[in-house]
Coordinates of C-alpha atoms (C1' of nucleotides) in Angstrom, one line a residue:
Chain A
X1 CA 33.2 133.0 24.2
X2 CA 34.2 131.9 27.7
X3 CA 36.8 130.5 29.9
X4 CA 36.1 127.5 31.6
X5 CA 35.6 126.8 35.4
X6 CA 33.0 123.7 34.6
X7 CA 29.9 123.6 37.1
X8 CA 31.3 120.7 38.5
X9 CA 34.5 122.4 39.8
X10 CA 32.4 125.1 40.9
X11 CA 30.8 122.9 42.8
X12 CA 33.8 121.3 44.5
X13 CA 35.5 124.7 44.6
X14 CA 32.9 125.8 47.2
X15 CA 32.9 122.9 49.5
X16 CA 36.8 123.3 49.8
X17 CA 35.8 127.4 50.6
X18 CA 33.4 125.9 53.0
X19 CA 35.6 123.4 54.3
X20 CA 38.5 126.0 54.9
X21 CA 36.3 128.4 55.9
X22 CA 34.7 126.4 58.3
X23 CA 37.8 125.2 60.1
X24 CA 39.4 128.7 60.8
X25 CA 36.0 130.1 62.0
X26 CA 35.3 126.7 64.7
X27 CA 39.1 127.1 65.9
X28 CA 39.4 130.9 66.5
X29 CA 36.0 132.4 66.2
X30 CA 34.8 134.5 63.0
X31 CA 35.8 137.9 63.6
X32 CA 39.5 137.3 64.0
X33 CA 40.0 135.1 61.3
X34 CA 40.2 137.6 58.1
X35 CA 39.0 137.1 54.6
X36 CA 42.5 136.7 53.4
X37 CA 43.0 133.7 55.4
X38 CA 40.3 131.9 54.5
X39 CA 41.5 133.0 50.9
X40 CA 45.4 131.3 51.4
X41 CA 43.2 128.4 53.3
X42 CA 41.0 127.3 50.6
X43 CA 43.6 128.2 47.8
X44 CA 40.9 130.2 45.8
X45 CA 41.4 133.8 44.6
X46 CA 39.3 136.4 46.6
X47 CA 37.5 137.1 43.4
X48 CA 35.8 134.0 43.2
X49 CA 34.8 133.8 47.1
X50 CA 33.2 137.1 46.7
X51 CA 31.9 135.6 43.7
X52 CA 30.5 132.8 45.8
X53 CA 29.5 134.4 48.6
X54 CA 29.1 138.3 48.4
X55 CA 29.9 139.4 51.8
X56 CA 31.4 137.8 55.0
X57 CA 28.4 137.8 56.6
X58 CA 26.5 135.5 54.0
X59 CA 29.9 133.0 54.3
X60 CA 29.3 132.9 57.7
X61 CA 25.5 131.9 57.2
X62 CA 26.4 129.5 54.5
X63 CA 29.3 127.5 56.7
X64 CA 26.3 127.1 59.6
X65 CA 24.0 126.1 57.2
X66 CA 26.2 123.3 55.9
X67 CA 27.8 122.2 59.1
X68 CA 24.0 121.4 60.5
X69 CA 23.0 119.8 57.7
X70 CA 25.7 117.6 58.4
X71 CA 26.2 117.9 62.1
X72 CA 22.7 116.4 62.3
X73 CA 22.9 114.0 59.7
X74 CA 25.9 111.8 61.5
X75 CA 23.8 112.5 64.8
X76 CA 20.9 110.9 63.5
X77 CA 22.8 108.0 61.1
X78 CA 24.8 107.3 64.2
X79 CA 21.7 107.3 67.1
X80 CA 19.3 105.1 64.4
X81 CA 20.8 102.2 64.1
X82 CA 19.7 102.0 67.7
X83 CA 16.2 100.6 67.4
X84 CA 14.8 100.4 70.7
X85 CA 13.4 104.1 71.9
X86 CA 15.5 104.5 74.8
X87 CA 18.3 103.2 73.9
X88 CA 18.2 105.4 70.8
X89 CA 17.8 108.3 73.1
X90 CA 20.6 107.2 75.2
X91 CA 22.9 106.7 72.2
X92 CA 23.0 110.5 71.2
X93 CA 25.0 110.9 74.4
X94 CA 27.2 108.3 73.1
X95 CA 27.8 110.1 70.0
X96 CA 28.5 113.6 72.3
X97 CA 31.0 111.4 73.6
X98 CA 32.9 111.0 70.4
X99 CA 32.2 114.2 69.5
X100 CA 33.8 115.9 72.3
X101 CA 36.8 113.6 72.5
X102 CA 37.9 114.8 68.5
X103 CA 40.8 116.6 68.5
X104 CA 40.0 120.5 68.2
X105 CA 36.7 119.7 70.1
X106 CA 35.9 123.7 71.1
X107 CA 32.4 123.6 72.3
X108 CA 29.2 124.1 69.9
X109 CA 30.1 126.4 67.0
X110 CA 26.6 127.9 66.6
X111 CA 26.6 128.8 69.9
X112 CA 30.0 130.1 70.3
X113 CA 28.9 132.4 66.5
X114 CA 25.7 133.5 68.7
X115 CA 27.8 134.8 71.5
X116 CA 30.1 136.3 69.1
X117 CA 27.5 138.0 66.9
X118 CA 24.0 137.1 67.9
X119 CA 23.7 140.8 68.7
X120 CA 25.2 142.0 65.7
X121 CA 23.9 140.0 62.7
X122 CA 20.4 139.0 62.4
X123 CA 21.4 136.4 59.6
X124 CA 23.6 134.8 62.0
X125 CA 21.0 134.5 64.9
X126 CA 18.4 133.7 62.8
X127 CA 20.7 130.4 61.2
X128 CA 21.7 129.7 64.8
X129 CA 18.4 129.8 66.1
X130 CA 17.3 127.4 63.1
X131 CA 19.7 125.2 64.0
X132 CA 18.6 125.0 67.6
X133 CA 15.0 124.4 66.7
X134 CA 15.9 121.8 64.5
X135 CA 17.8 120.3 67.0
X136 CA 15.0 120.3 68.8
X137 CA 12.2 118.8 67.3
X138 CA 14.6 116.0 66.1
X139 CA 15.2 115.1 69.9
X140 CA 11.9 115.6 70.7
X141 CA 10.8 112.9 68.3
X142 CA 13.3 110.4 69.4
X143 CA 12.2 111.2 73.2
X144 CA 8.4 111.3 71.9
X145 CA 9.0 107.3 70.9
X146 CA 9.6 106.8 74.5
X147 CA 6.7 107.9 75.9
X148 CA 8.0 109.5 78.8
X149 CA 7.7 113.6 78.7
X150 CA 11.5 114.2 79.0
X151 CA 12.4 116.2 76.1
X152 CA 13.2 119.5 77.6
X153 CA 15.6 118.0 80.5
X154 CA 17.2 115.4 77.9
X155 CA 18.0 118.3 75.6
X156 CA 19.0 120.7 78.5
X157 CA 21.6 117.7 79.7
X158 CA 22.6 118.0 76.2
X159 CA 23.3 121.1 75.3
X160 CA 24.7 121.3 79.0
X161 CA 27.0 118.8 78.4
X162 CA 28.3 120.4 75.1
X163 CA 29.3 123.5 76.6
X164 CA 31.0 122.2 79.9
X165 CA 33.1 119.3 77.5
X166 CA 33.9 122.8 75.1
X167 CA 35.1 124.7 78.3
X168 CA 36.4 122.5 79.5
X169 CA 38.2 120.2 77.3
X170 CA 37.0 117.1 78.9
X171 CA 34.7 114.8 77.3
X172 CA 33.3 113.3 81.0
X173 CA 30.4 115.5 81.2
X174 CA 28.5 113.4 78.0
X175 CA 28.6 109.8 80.2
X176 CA 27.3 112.1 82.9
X177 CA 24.9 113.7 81.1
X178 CA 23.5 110.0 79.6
X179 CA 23.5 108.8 82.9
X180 CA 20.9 111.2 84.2
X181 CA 19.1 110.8 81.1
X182 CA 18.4 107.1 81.6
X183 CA 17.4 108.3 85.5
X184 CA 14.5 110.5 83.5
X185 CA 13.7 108.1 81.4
X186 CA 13.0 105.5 83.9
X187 CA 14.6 101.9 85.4
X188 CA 14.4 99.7 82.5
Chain B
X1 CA 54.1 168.3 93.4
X2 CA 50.9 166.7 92.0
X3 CA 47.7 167.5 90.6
X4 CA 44.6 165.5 92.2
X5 CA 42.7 162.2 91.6
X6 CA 42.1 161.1 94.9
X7 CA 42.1 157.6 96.1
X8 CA 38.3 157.1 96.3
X9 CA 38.0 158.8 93.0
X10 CA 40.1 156.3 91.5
X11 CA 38.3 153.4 92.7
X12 CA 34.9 155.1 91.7
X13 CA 36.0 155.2 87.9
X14 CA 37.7 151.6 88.2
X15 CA 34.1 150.5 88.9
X16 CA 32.6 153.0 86.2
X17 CA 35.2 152.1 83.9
X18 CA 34.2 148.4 84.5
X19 CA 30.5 148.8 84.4
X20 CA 30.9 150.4 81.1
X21 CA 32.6 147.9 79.3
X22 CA 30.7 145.2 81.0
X23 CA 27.7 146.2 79.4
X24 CA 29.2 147.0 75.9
X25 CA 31.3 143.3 75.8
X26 CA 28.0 141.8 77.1
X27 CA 25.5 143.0 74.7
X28 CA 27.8 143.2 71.7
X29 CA 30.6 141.0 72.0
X30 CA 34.1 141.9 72.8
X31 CA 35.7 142.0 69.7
X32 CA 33.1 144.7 67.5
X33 CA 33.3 146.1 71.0
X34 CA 36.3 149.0 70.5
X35 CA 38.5 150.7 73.3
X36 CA 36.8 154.1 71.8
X37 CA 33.5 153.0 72.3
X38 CA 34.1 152.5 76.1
X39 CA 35.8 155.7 76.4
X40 CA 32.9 157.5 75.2
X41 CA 30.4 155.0 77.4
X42 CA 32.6 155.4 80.6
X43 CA 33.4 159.3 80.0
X44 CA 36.6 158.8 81.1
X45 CA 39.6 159.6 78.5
X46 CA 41.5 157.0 76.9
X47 CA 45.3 158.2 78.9
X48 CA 43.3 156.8 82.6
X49 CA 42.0 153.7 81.0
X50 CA 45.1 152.6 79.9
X51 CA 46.0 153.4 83.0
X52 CA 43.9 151.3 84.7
X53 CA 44.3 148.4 82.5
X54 CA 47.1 148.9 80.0
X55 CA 45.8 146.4 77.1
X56 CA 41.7 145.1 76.0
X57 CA 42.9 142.4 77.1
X58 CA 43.5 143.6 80.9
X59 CA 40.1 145.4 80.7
X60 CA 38.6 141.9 79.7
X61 CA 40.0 139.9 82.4
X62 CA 39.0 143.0 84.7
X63 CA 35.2 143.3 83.8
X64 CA 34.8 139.1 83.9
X65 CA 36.5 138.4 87.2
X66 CA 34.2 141.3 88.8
X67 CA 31.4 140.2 87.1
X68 CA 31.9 136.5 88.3
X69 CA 32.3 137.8 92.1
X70 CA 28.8 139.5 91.9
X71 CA 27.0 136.8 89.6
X72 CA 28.0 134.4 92.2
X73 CA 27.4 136.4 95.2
X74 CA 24.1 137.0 94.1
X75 CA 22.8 133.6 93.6
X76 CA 25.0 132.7 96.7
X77 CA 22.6 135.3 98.6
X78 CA 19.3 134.3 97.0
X79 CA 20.2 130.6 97.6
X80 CA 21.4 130.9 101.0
X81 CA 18.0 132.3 101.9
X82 CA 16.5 128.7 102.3
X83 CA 17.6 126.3 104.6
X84 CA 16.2 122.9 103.3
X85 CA 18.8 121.4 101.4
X86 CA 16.6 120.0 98.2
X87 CA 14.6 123.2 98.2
X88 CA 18.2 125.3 98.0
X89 CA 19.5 123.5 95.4
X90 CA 15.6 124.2 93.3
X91 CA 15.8 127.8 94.3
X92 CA 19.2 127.8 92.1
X93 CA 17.1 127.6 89.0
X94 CA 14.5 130.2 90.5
X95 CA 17.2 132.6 90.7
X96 CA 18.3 131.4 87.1
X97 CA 14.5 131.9 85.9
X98 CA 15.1 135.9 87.3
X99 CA 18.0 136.3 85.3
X100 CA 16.3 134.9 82.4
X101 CA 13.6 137.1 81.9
X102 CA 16.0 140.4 82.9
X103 CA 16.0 143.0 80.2
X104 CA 19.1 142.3 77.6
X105 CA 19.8 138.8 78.7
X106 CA 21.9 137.1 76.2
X107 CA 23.3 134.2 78.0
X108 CA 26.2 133.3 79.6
X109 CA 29.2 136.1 79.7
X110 CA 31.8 133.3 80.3
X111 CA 30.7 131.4 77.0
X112 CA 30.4 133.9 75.0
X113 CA 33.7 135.0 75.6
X114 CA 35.1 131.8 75.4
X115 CA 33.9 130.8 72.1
X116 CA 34.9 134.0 70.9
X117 CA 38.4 134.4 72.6
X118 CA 39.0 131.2 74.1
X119 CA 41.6 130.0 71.5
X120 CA 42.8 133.4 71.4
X121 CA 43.7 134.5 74.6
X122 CA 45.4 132.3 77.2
X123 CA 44.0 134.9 79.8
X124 CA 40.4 134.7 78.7
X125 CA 40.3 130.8 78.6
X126 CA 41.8 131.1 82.3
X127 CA 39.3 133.6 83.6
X128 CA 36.5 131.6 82.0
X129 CA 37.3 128.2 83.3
X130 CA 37.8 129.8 86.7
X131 CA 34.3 130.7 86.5
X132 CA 33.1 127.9 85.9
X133 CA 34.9 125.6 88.6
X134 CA 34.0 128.5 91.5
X135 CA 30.5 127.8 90.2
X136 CA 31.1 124.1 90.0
X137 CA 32.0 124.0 93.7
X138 CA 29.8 126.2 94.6
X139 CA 26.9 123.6 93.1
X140 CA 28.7 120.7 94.8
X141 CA 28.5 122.1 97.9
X142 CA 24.6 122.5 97.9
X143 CA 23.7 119.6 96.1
X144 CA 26.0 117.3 98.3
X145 CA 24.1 118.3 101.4
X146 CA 20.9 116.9 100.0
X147 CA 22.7 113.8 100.1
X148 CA 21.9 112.9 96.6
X149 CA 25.2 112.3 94.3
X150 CA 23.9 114.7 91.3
X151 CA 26.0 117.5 91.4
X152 CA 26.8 117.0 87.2
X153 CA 23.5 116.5 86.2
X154 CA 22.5 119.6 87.9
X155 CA 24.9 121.7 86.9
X156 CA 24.2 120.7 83.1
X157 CA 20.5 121.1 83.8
X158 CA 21.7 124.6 84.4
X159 CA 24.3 125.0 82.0
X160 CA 21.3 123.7 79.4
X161 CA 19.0 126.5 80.5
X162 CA 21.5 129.4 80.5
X163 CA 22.7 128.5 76.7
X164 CA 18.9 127.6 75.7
X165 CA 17.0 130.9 77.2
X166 CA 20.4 133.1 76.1
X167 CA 19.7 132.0 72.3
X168 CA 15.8 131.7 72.8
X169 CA 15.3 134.6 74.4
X170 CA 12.6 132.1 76.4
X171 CA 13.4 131.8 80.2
X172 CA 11.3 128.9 80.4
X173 CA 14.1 126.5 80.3
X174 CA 14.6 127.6 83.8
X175 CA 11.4 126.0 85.1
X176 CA 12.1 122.6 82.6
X177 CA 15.5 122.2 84.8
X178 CA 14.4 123.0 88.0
X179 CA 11.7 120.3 87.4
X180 CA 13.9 118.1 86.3
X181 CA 16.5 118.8 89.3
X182 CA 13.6 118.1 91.5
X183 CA 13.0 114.5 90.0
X184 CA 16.5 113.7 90.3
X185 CA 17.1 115.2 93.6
X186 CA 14.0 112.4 94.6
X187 CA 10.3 112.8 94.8
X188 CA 9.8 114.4 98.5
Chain C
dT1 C1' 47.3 133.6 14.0
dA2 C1' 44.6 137.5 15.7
dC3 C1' 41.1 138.6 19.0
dA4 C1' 37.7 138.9 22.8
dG5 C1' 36.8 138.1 27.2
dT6 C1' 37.6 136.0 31.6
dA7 C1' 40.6 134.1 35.2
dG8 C1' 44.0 134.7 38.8
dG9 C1' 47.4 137.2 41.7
dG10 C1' 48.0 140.8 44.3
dA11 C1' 48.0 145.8 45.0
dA12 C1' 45.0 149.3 46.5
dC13 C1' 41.3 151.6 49.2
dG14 C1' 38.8 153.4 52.9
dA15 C1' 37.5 152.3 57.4
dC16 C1' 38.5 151.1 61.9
dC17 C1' 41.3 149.0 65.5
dG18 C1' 44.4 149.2 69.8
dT19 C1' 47.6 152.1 71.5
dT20 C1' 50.5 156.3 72.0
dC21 C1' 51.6 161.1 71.6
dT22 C1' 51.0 166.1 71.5
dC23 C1' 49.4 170.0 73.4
dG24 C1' 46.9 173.5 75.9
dA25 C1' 44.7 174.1 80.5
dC26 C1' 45.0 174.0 85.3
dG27 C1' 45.9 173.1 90.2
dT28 C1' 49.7 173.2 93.6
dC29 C1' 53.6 174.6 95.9
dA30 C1' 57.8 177.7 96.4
Chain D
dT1 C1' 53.3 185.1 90.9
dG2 C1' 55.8 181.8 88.4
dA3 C1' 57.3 177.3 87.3
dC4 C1' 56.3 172.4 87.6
dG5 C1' 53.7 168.4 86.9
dT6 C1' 49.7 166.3 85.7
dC7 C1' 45.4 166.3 83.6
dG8 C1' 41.8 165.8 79.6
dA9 C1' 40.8 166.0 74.7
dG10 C1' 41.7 164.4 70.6
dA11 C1' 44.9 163.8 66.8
dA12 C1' 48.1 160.5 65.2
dC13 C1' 50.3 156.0 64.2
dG14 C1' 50.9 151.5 62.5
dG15 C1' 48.4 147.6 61.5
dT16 C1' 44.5 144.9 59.9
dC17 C1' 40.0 144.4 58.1
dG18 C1' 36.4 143.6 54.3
dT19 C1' 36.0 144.7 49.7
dT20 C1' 37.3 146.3 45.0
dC21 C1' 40.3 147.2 41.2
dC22 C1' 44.1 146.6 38.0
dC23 C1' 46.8 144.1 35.0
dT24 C1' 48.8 140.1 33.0
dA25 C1' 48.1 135.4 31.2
dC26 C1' 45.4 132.5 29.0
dT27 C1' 41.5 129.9 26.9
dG28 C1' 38.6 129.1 23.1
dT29 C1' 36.8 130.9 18.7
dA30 C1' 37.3 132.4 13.8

DNA sequence: TACAGTAGGGAACGACCGTTCTCGACGTCA
DNA sequence: TGACGTCGAGAACGGTCGTTCCCTACTGTA
């Protein structure tokens, strides 16, 4: 009866949406990058992204979604090798450090989509939000192990250090911020 | 030869002009925010706000470089109001803990804008990043008369909060920061 | 080889955007 | 009083947006 288009290439047809998707939205924002860009981006007819994702706004949801699953899993792969507590803590800001020296670096993309339409798109707050928690709670463990009551200020230095290295292209503010995280955590 | 529009009158609908966009671009973002929508909000017609500003993009720049003037004059004015050097620097995040909790708080207008038009507009990345040095400096200058080399750490303490509460909606990251500030700023 | 049904490319649609233009009303001076 | 110059209101313009539709090509079945 049919024509093809296997699972599997629908599959890897979406991550390169994703992918494409992904990339225009971190670089210029979402509302000025238009559908038909992310269609000559990803190389897919329009009729199959709307296939895969029926409106803008659910693309949107499904490119945060997938960049804090990943976004969190290099965090933690990269901060876990590090066995002792507060040098695990201190590694995060280590990873920052990378982070923010990538080429294209532009600050924290689910806060940049929650300036851009927090007010306007509950779907969007709510993923951004949900990223934020989960953000939380995974710092909160890795600061827990320490014993010392410091989540709130380590992730405040964080998510300090993100924005001020987005604004201002310069990846300083992480050593800075890892510096006065050891200072809460205590003289070793 | 003329017809009127005083002088005075001018200025008065500059600044009505500018508080009506402010609050639009605030709450909603810039972009879903359109030039029709502040006509209607400012009452005055399209011809005079072209030309006040003659592109969005003016009116942008206009309504961020007044609102950085009277963001910072007002925490100038509150911190300025104690003359102990640690204890002005902690009144900082007091002030910050006001803002918090104001009605329609959604975070810093400078970010917001930049992650939305930062790579867009060479104007709006200027005006942002001039915000955010003038507030730098500003910060320098009252931390480094405590004597205490943490001007970085607090200004991502604060840059923390005002990203955390803005996507929270919780103004209690104002008190976490201060808290910290005061630990790093040495126990009195 | 004829057929059914879907895929892809791209035009089309209606809405809205930033910006400009038209036009009738009016205040001001000769 | 009459003519000029500017004003406000809103229509109009060209462009772009998100989304849908049309039409041709093609795959797989009998």
């Amino acid at each position: 009866m049919p024509a093809p288009i296997t699972e599997e290439r629908n599959l890897a047809d979406r991550e390169t949406l994703l992918d494409a998707a992904e990339a225009l939205f971190y670089e210029r924002g979402i509302r000025s990058v238009g559908m038909d860009e992310v269609r000559a981006a990803s190389g897919l007819p329009l009729k199959r992204i709307y296939r895969f994702f029926a409106t803008k706004e659910d693309l949107v949801v499904a490119v945060l979604r997938r960049r804090d699953q990943r976004w969190r899993a290099s965090l933690s792969a990269h901060v876990e090798q590090v066995a002792e507590p507060r040098e695990r803590v201190l590694t995060m800001f280590d990873w920052l450090a990378e982070w923010f020296a990538e080429p294209g670096f532009r600050g924290c993309a689910w806060i940049n989509a929650h300036g851009e339409l927090g007010s306007q798109s509950p779907a969007v707050l709510a993923e951004v939000r949900a990223h934020k928690q989960a953000f939380h709670d995974q710092v909160a463990e890795w600061v827990g192990a320490t014993g010392e009551p410091v989540t709130e200020p380590v992730l405040l230095l964080a998510e300090g250090a993100i924005v001020t290295a987005g604004i201002s292209g310069d990846p300083a503010p992480a050593a800075q911020a890892r510096a006065a995280a050891a200072r809460l955590l205590g003289a070793t």
